């Protein structure tokens, strides 16, 4: 049975943690939308590239040259992953997971929004 925070210091820490995670949400949403749009463009371009009968008849690089939409969207997607978009779309959950790891030593945890959860003290016999 977990109880909620009552100490002023813990309340201040919880406020700051929830504020920080909430601050990340708008940027995370934008990065998710960018990833979705580029992924859909890449998938659409790949479909058009694969169903084109000329793709089988010409060299690989010529077929990529004949399908610039797929080529550009694929390069963009690869560039986004090299730039770390996979970390940016899950940044709030990474912060919460790292906080849970540290807070576990103090018999506490937090949810995905940053709200602290105090766990009952273990009974030593």
C-alpha positions as protocol buffer text, in pm:
chain_id: "A"
residue {
  index: 1
  type: UNK
  ca { x: 0 y: 0 z: 0 }
}
residue {
  index: 2
  type: UNK
  ca { x: 164 y: 324 z: -112 }
}
residue {
  index: 3
  type: UNK
  ca { x: 98 y: 660 z: 46 }
}
residue {
  index: 4
  type: UNK
  ca { x: 150 y: 1001 z: -106 }
}
residue {
  index: 5
  type: UNK
  ca { x: 405 y: 1271 z: -21 }
}
residue {
  index: 6
  type: UNK
  ca { x: 368 y: 1479 z: 296 }
}
residue {
  index: 7
  type: UNK
  ca { x: 713 y: 1636 z: 363 }
}
residue {
  index: 8
  type: UNK
  ca { x: 765 y: 1993 z: 231 }
}
residue {
  index: 9
  type: UNK
  ca { x: 1099 y: 1895 z: 75 }
}
residue {
  index: 10
  type: UNK
  ca { x: 946 y: 1597 z: -98 }
}
residue {
  index: 11
  type: UNK
  ca { x: 657 y: 1811 z: -219 }
}
residue {
  index: 12
  type: UNK
  ca { x: 904 y: 2062 z: -364 }
}
residue {
  index: 13
  type: UNK
  ca { x: 1098 y: 1780 z: -533 }
}
residue {
  index: 14
  type: UNK
  ca { x: 774 y: 1633 z: -669 }
}
residue {
  index: 15
  type: UNK
  ca { x: 661 y: 1973 z: -799 }
}
residue {
  index: 16
  type: UNK
  ca { x: 992 y: 2026 z: -977 }
}
residue {
  index: 17
  type: UNK
  ca { x: 990 y: 1673 z: -1123 }
}
residue {
  index: 18
  type: UNK
  ca { x: 632 y: 1701 z: -1252 }
}
residue {
  index: 19
  type: UNK
  ca { x: 710 y: 2047 z: -1390 }
}
residue {
  index: 20
  type: UNK
  ca { x: 1017 y: 1915 z: -1574 }
}
residue {
  index: 21
  type: UNK
  ca { x: 835 y: 1616 z: -1722 }
}
residue {
  index: 22
  type: UNK
  ca { x: 539 y: 1836 z: -1823 }
}
residue {
  index: 23
  type: UNK
  ca { x: 783 y: 2077 z: -1989 }
}
residue {
  index: 24
  type: UNK
  ca { x: 918 y: 1792 z: -2204 }
}
residue {
  index: 25
  type: UNK
  ca { x: 572 y: 1686 z: -2328 }
}
residue {
  index: 26
  type: UNK
  ca { x: 519 y: 1951 z: -2603 }
}
residue {
  index: 27
  type: UNK
  ca { x: 861 y: 1889 z: -2758 }
}
residue {
  index: 28
  type: UNK
  ca { x: 811 y: 1514 z: -2731 }
}
residue {
  index: 29
  type: UNK
  ca { x: 476 y: 1545 z: -2912 }
}
residue {
  index: 30
  type: UNK
  ca { x: 637 y: 1743 z: -3193 }
}
residue {
  index: 31
  type: UNK
  ca { x: 917 y: 1490 z: -3233 }
}
residue {
  index: 32
  type: UNK
  ca { x: 662 y: 1206 z: -3239 }
}
residue {
  index: 33
  type: UNK
  ca { x: 465 y: 1382 z: -3513 }
}
residue {
  index: 34
  type: UNK
  ca { x: 783 y: 1439 z: -3716 }
}
residue {
  index: 35
  type: UNK
  ca { x: 877 y: 1072 z: -3677 }
}
residue {
  index: 36
  type: UNK
  ca { x: 529 y: 958 z: -3781 }
}
residue {
  index: 37
  type: UNK
  ca { x: 519 y: 1185 z: -4088 }
}
residue {
  index: 38
  type: UNK
  ca { x: 867 y: 1085 z: -4207 }
}
residue {
  index: 39
  type: UNK
  ca { x: 793 y: 715 z: -4140 }
}
residue {
  index: 40
  type: UNK
  ca { x: 469 y: 730 z: -4340 }
}
residue {
  index: 41
  type: UNK
  ca { x: 646 y: 912 z: -4623 }
}
residue {
  index: 42
  type: UNK
  ca { x: 922 y: 650 z: -4624 }
}
residue {
  index: 43
  type: UNK
  ca { x: 671 y: 364 z: -4624 }
}
residue {
  index: 44
  type: UNK
  ca { x: 469 y: 523 z: -4906 }
}
residue {
  index: 45
  type: UNK
  ca { x: 782 y: 587 z: -5108 }
}
residue {
  index: 46
  type: UNK
  ca { x: 905 y: 233 z: -5046 }
}
residue {
  index: 47
  type: UNK
  ca { x: 573 y: 92 z: -5164 }
}
residue {
  index: 48
  type: UNK
  ca { x: 589 y: 294 z: -5485 }
}
residue {
  index: 49
  type: UNK
  ca { x: 953 y: 197 z: -5532 }
}
residue {
  index: 50
  type: UNK
  ca { x: 879 y: -173 z: -5486 }
}
residue {
  index: 51
  type: UNK
  ca { x: 576 y: -191 z: -5716 }
}
residue {
  index: 52
  type: UNK
  ca { x: 751 y: -5 z: -5997 }
}
residue {
  index: 53
  type: UNK
  ca { x: 832 y: -259 z: -6272 }
}
residue {
  index: 54
  type: UNK
  ca { x: 1139 y: -57 z: -6373 }
}
residue {
  index: 55
  type: UNK
  ca { x: 1299 y: -121 z: -6031 }
}
residue {
  index: 56
  type: UNK
  ca { x: 1383 y: -480 z: -6124 }
}
residue {
  index: 57
  type: UNK
  ca { x: 1527 y: -386 z: -6463 }
}
residue {
  index: 58
  type: UNK
  ca { x: 1773 y: -113 z: -6359 }
}
residue {
  index: 59
  type: UNK
  ca { x: 2057 y: -97 z: -6108 }
}
residue {
  index: 60
  type: UNK
  ca { x: 1992 y: -22 z: -5743 }
}
residue {
  index: 61
  type: UNK
  ca { x: 2127 y: 333 z: -5757 }
}
residue {
  index: 62
  type: UNK
  ca { x: 1938 y: 407 z: -6078 }
}
residue {
  index: 63
  type: UNK
  ca { x: 1615 y: 289 z: -5919 }
}
residue {
  index: 64
  type: UNK
  ca { x: 1682 y: 516 z: -5619 }
}
residue {
  index: 65
  type: UNK
  ca { x: 1750 y: 803 z: -5859 }
}
residue {
  index: 66
  type: UNK
  ca { x: 1417 y: 731 z: -6032 }
}
residue {
  index: 67
  type: UNK
  ca { x: 1233 y: 755 z: -5696 }
}
residue {
  index: 68
  type: UNK
  ca { x: 1354 y: 1076 z: -5527 }
}
residue {
  index: 69
  type: UNK
  ca { x: 1060 y: 1087 z: -5281 }
}
residue {
  index: 70
  type: UNK
  ca { x: 1160 y: 752 z: -5133 }
}
residue {
  index: 71
  type: UNK
  ca { x: 1530 y: 833 z: -5142 }
}
residue {
  index: 72
  type: UNK
  ca { x: 1492 y: 1169 z: -4966 }
}
residue {
  index: 73
  type: UNK
  ca { x: 1246 y: 1042 z: -4705 }
}
residue {
  index: 74
  type: UNK
  ca { x: 1464 y: 739 z: -4633 }
}
residue {
  index: 75
  type: UNK
  ca { x: 1776 y: 955 z: -4592 }
}
residue {
  index: 76
  type: UNK
  ca { x: 1576 y: 1191 z: -4369 }
}
residue {
  index: 77
  type: UNK
  ca { x: 1457 y: 902 z: -4151 }
}
residue {
  index: 78
  type: UNK
  ca { x: 1809 y: 765 z: -4116 }
}
residue {
  index: 79
  type: UNK
  ca { x: 1936 y: 1115 z: -4034 }
}
residue {
  index: 80
  type: UNK
  ca { x: 1669 y: 1159 z: -3767 }
}
residue {
  index: 81
  type: UNK
  ca { x: 1773 y: 835 z: -3601 }
}
residue {
  index: 82
  type: UNK
  ca { x: 2140 y: 937 z: -3609 }
}
residue {
  index: 83
  type: UNK
  ca { x: 2034 y: 1270 z: -3454 }
}
residue {
  index: 84
  type: UNK
  ca { x: 1868 y: 1081 z: -3166 }
}
residue {
  index: 85
  type: UNK
  ca { x: 1497 y: 1112 z: -3242 }
}
residue {
  index: 86
  type: UNK
  ca { x: 1442 y: 770 z: -3085 }
}
residue {
  index: 87
  type: UNK
  ca { x: 1554 y: 917 z: -2751 }
}
residue {
  index: 88
  type: UNK
  ca { x: 1358 y: 1240 z: -2790 }
}
residue {
  index: 89
  type: UNK
  ca { x: 1023 y: 1070 z: -2847 }
}
residue {
  index: 90
  type: UNK
  ca { x: 1055 y: 880 z: -2517 }
}
residue {
  index: 91
  type: UNK
  ca { x: 1242 y: 1143 z: -2311 }
}
residue {
  index: 92
  type: UNK
  ca { x: 978 y: 1179 z: -2034 }
}
residue {
  index: 93
  type: UNK
  ca { x: 966 y: 803 z: -1974 }
}
residue {
  index: 94
  type: UNK
  ca { x: 1347 y: 787 z: -1966 }
}
residue {
  index: 95
  type: UNK
  ca { x: 1354 y: 1061 z: -1698 }
}
residue {
  index: 96
  type: UNK
  ca { x: 1082 y: 884 z: -1496 }
}
residue {
  index: 97
  type: UNK
  ca { x: 1260 y: 548 z: -1521 }
}
residue {
  index: 98
  type: UNK
  ca { x: 1590 y: 698 z: -1405 }
}
residue {
  index: 99
  type: UNK
  ca { x: 1413 y: 872 z: -1115 }
}
residue {
  index: 100
  type: UNK
  ca { x: 1250 y: 542 z: -1016 }
}
residue {
  index: 101
  type: UNK
  ca { x: 1592 y: 378 z: -1007 }
}
residue {
  index: 102
  type: UNK
  ca { x: 1732 y: 645 z: -773 }
}
residue {
  index: 103
  type: UNK
  ca { x: 1416 y: 674 z: -562 }
}
residue {
  index: 104
  type: UNK
  ca { x: 1404 y: 297 z: -504 }
}
residue {
  index: 105
  type: UNK
  ca { x: 1697 y: 335 z: -262 }
}
residue {
  index: 106
  type: UNK
  ca { x: 1477 y: 564 z: -50 }
}
residue {
  index: 107
  type: UNK
  ca { x: 1171 y: 336 z: -58 }
}
residue {
  index: 108
  type: UNK
  ca { x: 996 y: 563 z: -305 }
}
residue {
  index: 109
  type: UNK
  ca { x: 889 y: 559 z: -666 }
}
residue {
  index: 110
  type: UNK
  ca { x: 716 y: 789 z: -912 }
}
residue {
  index: 111
  type: UNK
  ca { x: 462 y: 755 z: -1188 }
}
residue {
  index: 112
  type: UNK
  ca { x: 509 y: 864 z: -1550 }
}
residue {
  index: 113
  type: UNK
  ca { x: 398 y: 1220 z: -1471 }
}
residue {
  index: 114
  type: UNK
  ca { x: 651 y: 1262 z: -1186 }
}
residue {
  index: 115
  type: UNK
  ca { x: 417 y: 1218 z: -889 }
}
residue {
  index: 116
  type: UNK
  ca { x: 609 y: 1064 z: -601 }
}
residue {
  index: 117
  type: UNK
  ca { x: 487 y: 747 z: -434 }
}
residue {
  index: 118
  type: UNK
  ca { x: 609 y: 656 z: -88 }
}
residue {
  index: 119
  type: UNK
  ca { x: 633 y: 282 z: -29 }
}
residue {
  index: 120
  type: UNK
  ca { x: 579 y: 134 z: 315 }
}
residue {
  index: 121
  type: UNK
  ca { x: 893 y: 72 z: 515 }
}
residue {
  index: 122
  type: UNK
  ca { x: 1006 y: -288 z: 525 }
}
residue {
  index: 123
  type: UNK
  ca { x: 957 y: -447 z: 864 }
}
residue {
  index: 124
  type: UNK
  ca { x: 1281 y: -571 z: 1014 }
}
residue {
  index: 125
  type: UNK
  ca { x: 1243 y: -853 z: 1262 }
}
